[in-house]
Amino acid sequence: MREETSLAIIRAIADAQKDLIVVFQEKEPLLLNKAFEKFFAVASLEQYKQEFGTFVRNFVPHPSYFHGENLEKGASWIDAILELDAPQRLVSMVTPTYEPHAFSVAIQKIEEYAVVTFSDITQTLIKRIMIENNTSIDAKSGAYSKNYFMQIAQSFQDAALFNKKIINAVRIEVKKKDGTQLREDVELLKTLTNSLKSVIRQDDMLIRWDENIFVVLYLVDNAANAEAMLGKLQSLSQKKEVEGMACSLHHFIQKEGESIKSFGSRISL
């Protein structure tokens, strides 16, 4: 009874945290907090075990993160990650909808128990990359620059392959309604960027492809989702938020076996 009460208290404290928390006994998860269950879309520890199996399988094999592929059979991933310096204790995990996230890992060991906290640092890493690469953002519009996309294009392709997604693009050619070019009209460029960002998803890329051309790149798993995004952008182009601008939209789907370079060339034509 005392053990059950203690576990209930721990669960209540863990459920109040935004970080993902797992309590292990030896190598087996004993308790998941609500944030963890929400991330993996499960209702209980039992459901999680049935659907996901060995815990270390959650970690995406990637050279930038800790993962289990190099662990010896039967070895504890908790002991292995604790051998790393604290800044290197990073893992990547994906949601059931294949959205990758990066986490820093903190571990407290108490006898045969271990309390593991996964803190989501995805946005922190994105911001750091943007700061380190000052060509990432087009200063006049606030969208990604084309040069930046060309630098990370292969990583974008790799993410699509890993997650079994199809790359789609919508090219948006923009002119003022009086027929003149946007070019350096910073106010209109930023208005357009903010309007487009309001309808695309966090993981989609909005790129200023040319002076008067923007491209939205996004990953989908079926044609219906691709059309849904196109529909959102078409609806936006007709709203008052982009009043004063005329937008012409063109939809592109990456062909099977087509390189990201070739796909980019098709968008540019």
XYZ file of N, CA and C in Angstrom:
807
model
N 0.825 -1.207 0.000
C 0.000 0.000 0.000
C 0.860 1.257 0.000
N 1.933 1.251 0.842
C 2.822 2.403 0.910
C 3.483 2.647 -0.449
N 3.894 1.549 -1.133
C 4.542 1.679 -2.439
C 3.584 2.260 -3.473
N 2.309 1.826 -3.428
C 1.316 2.351 -4.360
C 1.063 3.833 -4.123
N 1.026 4.238 -2.842
C 0.827 5.653 -2.505
C 1.993 6.489 -3.003
N 3.216 5.990 -2.796
C 4.402 6.718 -3.255
C 4.390 6.877 -4.766
N 3.995 5.819 -5.469
C 3.946 5.868 -6.922
C 2.894 6.872 -7.397
N 1.773 6.934 -6.692
C 0.714 7.881 -7.049
C 1.183 9.316 -6.862
N 1.950 9.562 -5.806
C 2.484 10.906 -5.554
C 3.476 11.283 -6.646
N 4.353 10.346 -6.996
C 5.331 10.598 -8.063
C 4.615 10.887 -9.377
N 3.562 10.115 -9.663
C 2.814 10.311 -10.907
C 2.176 11.702 -10.946
N 1.614 12.138 -9.826
C 0.968 13.450 -9.768
C 1.977 14.563 -10.024
N 3.167 14.429 -9.443
C 4.216 15.436 -9.654
C 4.680 15.416 -11.109
N 4.884 14.216 -11.650
C 5.356 14.078 -13.030
C 4.330 14.604 -14.026
N 3.052 14.356 -13.769
C 2.001 14.792 -14.690
C 1.895 16.311 -14.764
N 2.386 16.991 -13.747
C 2.321 18.455 -13.740
C 3.430 19.092 -14.573
N 4.367 18.287 -15.072
C 5.508 18.804 -15.818
C 5.231 18.780 -17.320
N 5.788 19.767 -18.051
C 5.646 19.788 -19.507
C 6.651 18.867 -20.186
N 7.765 18.546 -19.503
C 8.758 17.628 -20.065
C 8.223 16.202 -20.058
N 8.806 15.366 -20.916
C 8.449 13.950 -20.937
C 9.232 13.254 -19.829
N 8.532 12.537 -18.960
C 9.184 11.888 -17.819
C 8.822 10.409 -17.801
N 9.856 9.580 -17.605
C 9.672 8.133 -17.485
C 10.433 7.649 -16.266
N 9.783 6.855 -15.433
C 10.454 6.221 -14.299
C 10.724 4.768 -14.670
N 11.991 4.371 -14.565
C 12.390 2.995 -14.877
C 12.707 2.231 -13.590
N 12.386 0.955 -13.595
C 12.865 0.037 -12.566
C 13.730 -0.985 -13.282
N 15.017 -0.973 -12.940
C 16.004 -1.694 -13.731
C 15.949 -1.123 -15.158
N 15.636 -1.935 -16.166
C 15.619 -1.425 -17.542
C 14.208 -1.211 -18.078
N 13.208 -1.494 -17.234
C 11.830 -1.449 -17.712
C 11.112 -0.191 -17.243
N 10.364 0.472 -18.140
C 9.582 1.638 -17.714
C 8.491 1.232 -16.726
N 8.403 1.994 -15.652
C 7.439 1.712 -14.589
C 6.304 2.731 -14.595
N 6.603 3.941 -15.069
C 5.629 5.025 -15.031
C 5.908 6.019 -16.155
N 4.858 6.477 -16.822
C 4.953 7.522 -17.839
C 4.111 8.701 -17.384
N 4.595 9.906 -17.624
C 3.739 11.046 -17.297
C 2.838 11.389 -18.469
N 1.898 12.316 -18.245
C 0.902 12.640 -19.269
C 1.544 13.234 -20.520
N 2.603 14.033 -20.339
C 3.272 14.632 -21.497
C 3.861 13.556 -22.401
N 4.418 12.508 -21.793
C 4.976 11.398 -22.577
C 3.858 10.673 -23.323
N 2.770 10.386 -22.613
C 1.645 9.684 -23.244
C 1.068 10.503 -24.399
N 1.003 11.814 -24.226
C 0.482 12.676 -25.284
C 1.407 12.656 -26.501
N 2.723 12.721 -26.270
C 3.684 12.738 -27.369
C 3.568 11.471 -28.209
N 3.410 10.315 -27.552
C 3.337 9.040 -28.269
C 1.903 8.596 -28.554
N 0.933 9.420 -28.169
C -0.487 9.132 -28.426
C -0.908 7.784 -27.856
N -0.573 7.559 -26.591
C -1.002 6.346 -25.899
C -1.755 6.740 -24.635
N -2.582 5.829 -24.154
C -3.414 6.122 -22.981
C -2.864 5.523 -21.702
N -1.871 4.638 -21.817
C -1.364 3.969 -20.620
C 0.010 3.371 -20.895
N 0.679 2.988 -19.839
C 1.970 2.299 -19.952
C 1.806 0.983 -20.703
N 0.731 0.282 -20.431
C 0.496 -1.007 -21.080
C 0.349 -0.842 -22.593
N -0.406 0.175 -23.009
C -0.566 0.422 -24.446
C 0.767 0.795 -25.075
N 1.545 1.604 -24.362
C 2.857 1.998 -24.887
C 3.731 0.759 -25.115
N 3.779 -0.141 -24.136
C 4.617 -1.337 -24.261
C 4.172 -2.207 -25.438
N 2.864 -2.320 -25.620
C 2.347 -3.141 -26.715
C 2.706 -2.561 -28.078
N 2.658 -1.238 -28.203
C 2.825 -0.611 -29.516
C 4.263 -0.266 -29.851
N 5.121 -0.064 -28.840
C 6.457 0.452 -29.117
C 7.596 -0.500 -28.734
N 7.334 -1.485 -27.915
C 8.377 -2.461 -27.611
C 9.520 -1.890 -26.788
N 10.737 -2.355 -27.075
C 11.914 -1.937 -26.320
C 12.086 -0.426 -26.358
N 12.333 0.179 -25.189
C 12.322 1.633 -25.091
C 13.356 2.291 -26.001
N 14.539 1.738 -26.085
C 15.613 2.378 -26.843
C 15.297 2.461 -28.332
N 14.309 1.705 -28.791
C 13.901 1.772 -30.203
C 13.256 3.110 -30.530
N 12.877 3.877 -29.508
C 12.312 5.209 -29.751
C 13.322 6.160 -30.368
N 14.615 5.916 -30.127
C 15.643 6.882 -30.501
C 16.008 6.725 -31.970
N 15.843 7.819 -32.729
C 16.124 7.798 -34.163
C 17.626 7.628 -34.392
N 18.038 6.637 -35.178
C 19.473 6.493 -35.492
C 19.961 7.663 -36.332
N 20.735 8.524 -35.732
C 21.237 9.721 -36.418
C 22.571 10.084 -35.783
N 23.575 10.440 -36.583
C 24.899 10.715 -36.034
C 24.952 11.881 -35.054
N 23.959 12.765 -35.080
C 23.962 13.926 -34.180
C 23.368 13.604 -32.810
N 22.782 12.398 -32.663
C 22.081 12.065 -31.430
C 22.514 10.695 -30.911
N 22.290 10.501 -29.608
C 22.506 9.185 -29.012
C 21.401 8.240 -29.498
N 21.790 6.999 -29.818
C 20.792 5.992 -30.188
C 21.332 4.612 -29.813
N 20.511 3.596 -30.022
C 20.851 2.279 -29.490
C 21.536 1.327 -30.438
N 21.841 1.739 -31.662
C 22.368 0.788 -32.638
C 23.744 0.248 -32.254
N 24.504 1.036 -31.526
C 25.861 0.604 -31.169
C 25.954 -0.011 -29.779
N 24.807 -0.152 -29.104
C 24.816 -0.767 -27.781
C 25.061 -2.269 -27.898
N 25.844 -2.798 -27.000
C 26.011 -4.249 -26.952
C 24.720 -4.882 -26.463
N 24.484 -6.103 -26.874
C 23.250 -6.795 -26.518
C 23.105 -6.869 -25.001
N 21.949 -6.423 -24.518
C 21.679 -6.466 -23.092
C 22.206 -5.274 -22.315
N 22.970 -4.392 -22.961
C 23.542 -3.237 -22.270
C 22.453 -2.215 -21.961
N 22.652 -1.440 -20.916
C 21.692 -0.426 -20.510
C 21.957 0.876 -21.254
N 20.941 1.393 -21.950
C 21.118 2.667 -22.647
C 21.281 3.804 -21.639
N 20.669 3.641 -20.455
C 20.784 4.675 -19.423
C 22.231 4.807 -18.967
N 22.892 3.683 -18.699
C 24.300 3.723 -18.294
C 25.164 4.275 -19.427
N 24.830 3.900 -20.666
C 25.635 4.337 -21.817
C 25.541 5.845 -22.025
N 24.338 6.395 -21.911
C 24.202 7.834 -22.154
C 24.801 8.640 -21.005
N 24.804 8.069 -19.801
C 25.406 8.756 -18.660
C 26.927 8.852 -18.792
N 27.513 8.025 -19.623
C 28.960 8.103 -19.849
C 29.332 9.295 -20.721
N 28.344 9.884 -21.403
C 28.586 11.052 -22.251
C 28.582 12.315 -21.405
N 29.259 13.357 -21.887
C 29.162 14.661 -21.243
C 27.731 15.169 -21.377
N 27.279 15.950 -20.405
C 25.885 16.409 -20.375
C 25.415 17.044 -21.688
N 26.225 17.920 -22.361
C 25.740 18.517 -23.619
C 25.531 17.510 -24.748
N 26.122 16.306 -24.612
C 25.990 15.286 -25.653
C 24.833 14.328 -25.393
N 24.142 14.509 -24.288
C 23.024 13.616 -23.957
C 21.763 14.080 -24.670
N 21.775 13.867 -25.971
C 20.682 14.290 -26.835
C 20.122 13.087 -27.577
N 18.807 13.038 -27.709
C 18.162 11.988 -28.498
C 17.126 12.641 -29.415
N 16.794 11.937 -30.481
C 15.713 12.371 -31.361
C 14.622 11.304 -31.327
N 13.388 11.751 -31.156
C 12.245 10.842 -31.183
C 11.171 11.448 -32.085
N 10.352 10.584 -32.685
C 9.310 11.060 -33.592
C 7.933 10.737 -33.031
N 6.982 11.595 -33.332
C 5.605 11.364 -32.934
C 4.996 10.286 -33.835
N 3.823 9.784 -33.490
C 3.162 8.807 -34.378
C 2.870 9.349 -35.769
N 2.865 10.678 -35.929
C 2.677 11.273 -37.261
C 4.017 11.626 -37.899
N 5.097 11.049 -37.349
C 6.442 11.157 -37.935
C 7.029 12.564 -37.896
N 6.692 13.323 -36.887
C 7.304 14.632 -36.702
C 8.512 14.477 -35.777
N 9.717 14.756 -36.259
C 10.911 14.562 -35.422
C 11.083 15.684 -34.401
N 11.483 15.303 -33.203
C 11.792 16.263 -32.145
C 13.153 15.911 -31.550
N 13.820 16.933 -31.031
C 15.103 16.733 -30.354
C 14.907 16.954 -28.855
N 15.554 16.106 -28.049
C 15.410 16.194 -26.598
C 16.780 16.134 -25.923
N 16.931 16.932 -24.866
C 18.060 16.727 -23.965
C 17.587 15.784 -22.867
N 18.505 14.962 -22.360
C 18.140 13.899 -21.422
C 18.811 14.144 -20.076
N 18.008 14.130 -19.021
C 18.525 14.232 -17.653
C 18.092 12.988 -16.889
N 19.013 12.408 -16.121
C 18.730 11.143 -15.446
C 19.123 11.227 -13.976
N 18.217 10.798 -13.122
C 18.502 10.661 -11.695
C 18.328 9.192 -11.321
N 19.375 8.588 -10.774
C 19.318 7.174 -10.396
C 19.192 7.054 -8.876
N 18.246 6.227 -8.448
C 18.030 5.962 -7.026
C 17.913 4.452 -6.868
N 19.017 3.832 -6.422
C 19.081 2.368 -6.314
C 18.726 1.736 -7.657
N 17.674 0.888 -7.694
C 17.368 0.228 -8.964
C 16.432 1.063 -9.843
N 16.116 2.271 -9.401
C 15.209 3.130 -10.152
C 15.984 4.225 -10.886
N 15.400 4.707 -11.974
C 15.962 5.845 -12.706
C 14.815 6.729 -13.172
N 14.917 8.016 -12.857
C 13.933 8.997 -13.324
C 14.559 9.733 -14.498
N 13.963 9.558 -15.688
C 14.534 10.125 -16.914
C 13.616 11.230 -17.416
N 14.206 12.417 -17.627
C 13.459 13.575 -18.118
C 13.938 13.940 -19.514
N 12.990 14.019 -20.450
C 13.289 14.411 -21.827
C 12.752 15.830 -22.043
N 13.650 16.792 -22.225
C 13.257 18.190 -22.439
C 13.337 18.506 -23.930
N 12.223 18.942 -24.499
C 12.152 19.217 -25.935
C 12.956 20.481 -26.264
N 14.004 20.311 -27.063
C 14.860 21.445 -27.430
C 14.832 21.681 -28.946
N 13.791 21.181 -29.610
C 13.715 21.283 -31.069
C 13.823 22.729 -31.533
N 12.995 23.604 -30.973
C 13.001 24.999 -31.411
C 14.306 25.699 -31.050
N 14.897 25.317 -29.926
C 16.184 25.899 -29.531
C 17.254 25.573 -30.559
N 17.267 24.316 -31.031
C 18.252 23.917 -32.037
C 18.022 24.651 -33.350
N 16.758 24.789 -33.740
C 16.450 25.493 -34.988
C 16.930 26.938 -34.903
N 16.658 27.591 -33.763
C 17.083 28.983 -33.602
C 18.603 29.093 -33.620
N 19.274 28.118 -33.007
C 20.742 28.158 -32.978
C 21.315 28.012 -34.381
N 20.726 27.111 -35.173
C 21.176 26.934 -36.557
C 20.980 28.224 -37.340
N 19.840 28.873 -37.114
C 19.555 30.113 -37.830
C 20.544 31.212 -37.455
N 20.910 31.274 -36.167
C 21.868 32.287 -35.720
C 23.254 32.005 -36.282
N 23.648 30.721 -36.267
C 24.969 30.360 -36.761
C 25.091 30.589 -38.264
N 23.975 30.461 -38.965
C 23.991 30.651 -40.415
C 23.211 31.915 -40.742
N 23.929 33.067 -40.849
C 23.236 34.335 -41.013
C 22.630 34.512 -42.402
N 22.792 33.527 -43.271
C 22.146 33.598 -44.587
C 20.818 32.842 -44.591
N 20.384 32.375 -43.432
C 19.187 31.537 -43.396
C 17.909 32.313 -43.677
N 17.891 33.595 -43.315
C 16.665 34.373 -43.441
C 16.857 35.510 -44.443
N 15.872 35.664 -45.308
C 15.852 36.802 -46.218
C 15.414 38.032 -45.425
N 16.280 39.018 -45.314
C 16.056 40.154 -44.419
C 14.811 40.952 -44.774
N 14.505 41.080 -46.045
C 13.389 41.947 -46.455
C 12.023 41.300 -46.214
N 11.941 39.972 -46.353
C 10.631 39.317 -46.234
C 10.446 38.568 -44.918
N 11.548 38.062 -44.341
C 11.440 37.240 -43.138
C 11.254 35.765 -43.435
N 11.195 35.392 -44.716
C 11.130 33.979 -45.102
C 12.554 33.422 -45.177
N 12.681 32.080 -45.298
C 14.005 31.510 -45.522
C 14.551 31.986 -46.865
N 15.855 32.121 -46.940
C 16.469 32.478 -48.215
C 16.654 31.226 -49.062
N 16.708 31.407 -50.376
C 16.925 30.274 -51.273
C 18.307 29.666 -51.047
N 19.307 30.510 -50.779
C 20.656 29.997 -50.526
C 20.673 29.043 -49.340
N 19.920 29.404 -48.292
C 19.863 28.545 -47.110
C 19.230 27.204 -47.465
N 18.138 27.244 -48.229
C 17.513 25.983 -48.603
C 18.466 25.107 -49.400
N 19.222 25.692 -50.317
C 20.145 24.907 -51.121
C 21.186 24.220 -50.247
N 21.540 24.858 -49.129
C 22.517 24.258 -48.218
C 21.947 23.066 -47.464
N 20.660 23.124 -47.130
C 20.070 22.047 -46.314
C 19.141 21.144 -47.136
N 19.138 21.307 -48.456
C 18.208 20.568 -49.317
C 18.340 19.058 -49.148
N 19.577 18.564 -49.083
C 19.765 17.120 -48.962
C 19.230 16.596 -47.634
N 19.383 17.383 -46.564
C 18.829 16.985 -45.269
C 17.305 16.923 -45.335
N 16.708 17.866 -46.063
C 15.255 17.866 -46.254
C 14.825 16.603 -46.998
N 15.601 16.251 -48.025
C 15.329 15.023 -48.784
C 15.478 13.794 -47.900
N 16.535 13.764 -47.084
C 16.771 12.627 -46.188
C 15.622 12.469 -45.190
N 15.126 13.594 -44.675
C 14.006 13.542 -43.730
C 12.763 12.961 -44.401
N 12.548 13.334 -45.649
C 11.395 12.804 -46.384
C 11.516 11.294 -46.563
N 12.699 10.834 -46.936
C 12.910 9.394 -47.139
C 12.760 8.632 -45.831
N 13.354 9.180 -44.767
C 13.300 8.498 -43.466
C 11.859 8.355 -42.982
N 11.077 9.420 -43.160
C 9.701 9.423 -42.670
C 8.694 8.894 -43.694
N 9.223 8.426 -44.857
C 8.381 7.881 -45.918
C 7.322 8.891 -46.369
N 7.787 10.117 -46.602
C 6.907 11.197 -47.019
C 7.233 11.628 -48.446
N 6.306 12.359 -49.040
C 6.475 12.900 -50.387
C 6.677 14.408 -50.268
N 7.684 14.929 -50.975
C 7.922 16.364 -50.958
C 6.999 17.045 -51.965
N 6.278 18.044 -51.487
C 5.425 18.872 -52.329
C 5.903 20.312 -52.252
N 5.610 21.077 -53.279
C 5.960 22.492 -53.282
C 4.856 23.286 -53.944
N 4.602 24.459 -53.419
C 3.711 25.417 -54.069
C 4.527 26.674 -54.344
N 4.664 27.000 -55.642
C 5.354 28.237 -56.027
C 4.320 29.355 -56.127
N 4.605 30.437 -55.442
C 3.670 31.557 -55.381
C 4.322 32.763 -56.044
N 3.854 33.089 -57.217
C 4.361 34.264 -57.927
C 3.492 35.465 -57.553
N 4.142 36.529 -57.128
C 3.418 37.660 -56.557
C 3.725 38.951 -57.310
N 2.681 39.709 -57.588
C 2.827 41.057 -58.139
C 1.845 41.971 -57.414
N 2.134 43.252 -57.458
C 1.138 44.205 -56.987
C -0.035 44.182 -57.961
N -1.203 44.516 -57.466
C -2.392 44.452 -58.317
C -2.372 45.477 -59.442
N -1.480 46.470 -59.305
C -1.353 47.423 -60.412
C -0.376 46.937 -61.474
N 0.138 45.682 -61.289
C 1.020 45.082 -62.280
C 2.497 45.299 -62.044
N 2.863 46.132 -61.086
C 4.275 46.378 -60.810
C 4.835 45.285 -59.902
N 6.177 45.194 -59.857
C 6.853 44.153 -59.098
C 6.944 44.522 -57.603
N 6.976 43.482 -56.741
C 7.153 43.736 -55.306
C 8.575 44.236 -55.027
N 9.531 43.494 -55.553
C 10.955 43.790 -55.398
C 11.323 44.181 -53.969
N 11.496 45.478 -53.716
C 12.009 45.920 -52.426
C 10.917 46.478 -51.515
N 9.663 46.238 -51.826
C 8.583 46.748 -50.979
C 8.514 45.907 -49.706
N 9.313 46.312 -48.716
C 9.487 45.506 -47.502
C 8.165 45.297 -46.770
N 7.346 46.322 -46.703
C 6.080 46.217 -45.972
C 5.186 45.141 -46.579
N 5.045 45.147 -47.904
C 4.218 44.133 -48.560
C 4.839 42.744 -48.456
N 6.168 42.664 -48.579
C 6.851 41.372 -48.483
C 6.621 40.740 -47.114
N 6.754 41.536 -46.064
C 6.563 41.008 -44.706
C 5.098 40.660 -44.456
N 4.187 41.447 -45.023
C 2.759 41.132 -44.893
C 2.457 39.776 -45.523
N 3.013 39.554 -46.702
C 2.796 38.280 -47.384
C 3.398 37.129 -46.589
N 4.618 37.305 -46.114
C 5.281 36.255 -45.334
C 4.465 35.894 -44.100
N 4.029 36.886 -43.354
C 3.254 36.625 -42.137
C 1.935 35.934 -42.457
N 1.318 36.317 -43.554
C 0.054 35.685 -43.946
C 0.265 34.219 -44.315
N 1.334 33.928 -45.058
C 1.627 32.551 -45.444
C 1.975 31.701 -44.224
N 2.745 32.277 -43.308
C 3.120 31.533 -42.098
C 1.915 31.195 -41.238
N 0.856 31.974 -41.375
C -0.335 31.733 -40.549
C -1.101 30.486 -40.972
N -0.849 29.978 -42.185
C -1.596 28.803 -42.657
C -0.719 27.571 -42.842
N 0.614 27.731 -42.897
C 1.459 26.550 -43.052
C 1.799 25.979 -41.678
N 2.318 24.770 -41.655
C 2.656 24.102 -40.414
C 4.070 24.463 -39.971
N 4.360 24.159 -38.717
C 5.645 24.533 -38.136
C 6.818 23.929 -38.891
N 6.662 22.704 -39.388
C 7.769 22.019 -40.052
C 7.835 22.301 -41.552
N 6.878 23.059 -42.083
C 6.940 23.431 -43.495
C 7.964 24.550 -43.688
N 8.485 24.677 -44.903
C 9.473 25.712 -45.195
C 8.887 26.752 -46.141
N 8.972 28.014 -45.734
C 8.584 29.126 -46.597
C 9.867 29.811 -47.063
N 10.080 29.834 -48.368
C 11.344 30.316 -48.945
C 11.063 31.462 -49.905
N 11.852 32.523 -49.815
C 11.800 33.544 -50.863
C 12.724 33.071 -51.982
N 12.110 32.553 -53.020
C 12.826 31.852 -54.085
C 13.473 32.835 -55.066
N 12.809 33.935 -55.288
C 13.282 34.971 -56.203
C 12.664 36.284 -55.739
N 12.939 37.366 -56.460
C 12.437 38.669 -56.019
C 10.938 38.662 -55.784
N 10.195 38.050 -56.690
C 8.732 38.070 -56.622
C 8.132 36.671 -56.525
N 8.945 35.708 -56.104
C 8.475 34.320 -56.014
C 8.773 33.753 -54.630
N 7.754 33.165 -54.015
C 7.899 32.436 -52.764
C 7.583 30.965 -53.038
N 8.186 30.077 -52.254
C 7.909 28.647 -52.377
C 7.620 28.090 -50.986
N 6.536 27.341 -50.872
C 6.231 26.587 -49.656
C 6.574 25.130 -49.926
N 7.513 24.585 -49.164
C 7.894 23.170 -49.269
C 7.311 22.423 -48.080
N 6.685 21.283 -48.334
C 6.066 20.545 -47.240
C 6.050 19.050 -47.544
N 5.995 18.253 -46.478
C 6.003 16.796 -46.587
C 4.609 16.252 -46.298
N 4.148 15.328 -47.116
C 2.846 14.696 -46.909
C 2.968 13.195 -47.176
N 1.956 12.452 -46.725
C 1.973 11.006 -46.977
C 0.922 10.563 -47.985
N 0.105 11.502 -48.460
C -0.872 11.134 -49.486
C -1.317 12.373 -50.265
N -1.958 12.129 -51.403
C -2.365 13.218 -52.292
C -3.413 14.115 -51.655
N -4.277 13.539 -50.807
C -5.325 14.341 -50.178
C -4.735 15.427 -49.293
N -3.693 15.081 -48.526
C -3.053 16.071 -47.665
C -2.330 17.132 -48.484
N -1.760 16.724 -49.621
C -1.097 17.683 -50.503
C -2.107 18.699 -51.033
N -3.269 18.209 -51.438
C -4.302 19.093 -51.970
C -4.867 19.999 -50.878
N -4.908 19.478 -49.646
C -5.434 20.285 -48.540
C -4.565 21.514 -48.306
N -3.243 21.328 -48.341
C -2.339 22.465 -48.165
C -2.486 23.448 -49.326
N -2.557 22.928 -50.543
C -2.738 23.789 -51.712
C -4.023 24.606 -51.574
N -5.078 23.962 -51.098
C -6.353 24.656 -50.910
C -6.249 25.789 -49.903
N -5.518 25.558 -48.819
C -5.328 26.606 -47.816
C -4.624 27.821 -48.417
N -3.593 27.555 -49.211
C -2.835 28.648 -49.815
C -3.665 29.384 -50.865
N -4.464 28.643 -51.608
C -5.335 29.279 -52.605
C -6.370 30.167 -51.926
N -6.923 29.682 -50.812
C -7.909 30.484 -50.084
C -7.281 31.754 -49.539
N -6.068 31.619 -49.024
C -5.374 32.788 -48.474
C -5.133 33.841 -49.553
N -4.769 33.397 -50.740
C -4.433 34.345 -51.815
C -5.620 35.210 -52.207
N -6.823 34.806 -51.784
C -8.019 35.553 -52.141
C -8.552 36.408 -50.992
N -7.853 36.377 -49.846
C -8.338 37.104 -48.674
C -7.755 38.508 -48.596
N -8.356 39.310 -47.735
C -7.955 40.713 -47.638
C -6.576 40.895 -47.023
N -6.068 39.835 -46.300
C -4.748 39.949 -45.703
C -3.671 40.220 -46.748
N -3.900 39.754 -47.972
C -2.928 39.978 -49.037
C -3.483 40.974 -50.059
N -4.364 41.851 -49.573
C -4.939 42.872 -50.447
C -3.830 43.759 -51.013
N -3.929 44.067 -52.274
C -2.883 44.848 -52.931
C -1.909 43.989 -53.689
N -2.038 42.641 -53.529
C -1.151 41.706 -54.217
C -1.959 40.706 -55.027
N -1.425 40.305 -56.147
C -2.026 39.259 -56.977
C -1.098 38.041 -56.939
N -1.644 36.910 -56.521
C -0.823 35.709 -56.361
C -1.222 34.641 -57.378
N -0.206 34.068 -58.029
C -0.418 32.961 -58.955
C 0.267 31.730 -58.386
N -0.497 30.650 -58.166
C 0.022 29.460 -57.498
C 0.240 28.309 -58.474
N 1.348 27.584 -58.270
C 1.667 26.405 -59.080
C 2.115 25.287 -58.134
N 1.517 24.115 -58.295
C 1.773 22.986 -57.404
C 2.734 21.992 -58.057
N 3.731 21.535 -57.277
C 4.709 20.558 -57.755
C 4.781 19.381 -56.779
N 4.904 18.181 -57.318
C 5.083 16.969 -56.512
C 6.372 16.293 -56.956
N 7.225 15.951 -55.996
C 8.478 15.284 -56.347
C 8.176 13.899 -56.940
N 8.777 13.620 -58.076
C 8.570 12.330 -58.734
C 9.382 11.250 -58.047
N 8.947 10.012 -58.186
C 9.670 8.889 -57.588
C 11.086 8.831 -58.157
N 12.072 8.813 -57.284
C 13.461 8.739 -57.700
C 14.064 10.065 -58.114
N 13.279 11.137 -58.097
C 13.787 12.448 -58.513
C 14.639 13.061 -57.411
N 15.803 13.562 -57.763
C 16.680 14.202 -56.781
C 16.098 15.542 -56.352
N 16.487 15.990 -55.181
C 16.003 17.271 -54.694
C 16.520 18.408 -55.574
N 17.709 18.231 -56.152
C 18.261 19.246 -57.065
C 17.390 19.372 -58.305
N 17.015 18.231 -58.891
C 16.154 18.241 -60.076
C 14.787 18.837 -59.744
N 14.275 18.488 -58.576
C 12.973 19.011 -58.150
C 13.032 20.539 -58.020
N 14.121 21.037 -57.430
C 14.294 22.474 -57.313
C 14.373 23.168 -58.658
N 15.007 22.503 -59.618
C 15.125 23.078 -60.965
C 13.745 23.188 -61.613
N 12.885 22.185 -61.381
C 11.538 22.240 -61.953
C 10.736 23.398 -61.355
N 10.922 23.634 -60.053
C 10.218 24.729 -59.396
C 10.644 26.064 -59.999
N 11.913 26.158 -60.365
C 12.458 27.426 -60.866
C 12.027 27.769 -62.276
N 11.610 26.774 -63.046
C 11.245 27.031 -64.454
C 10.009 27.902 -64.582
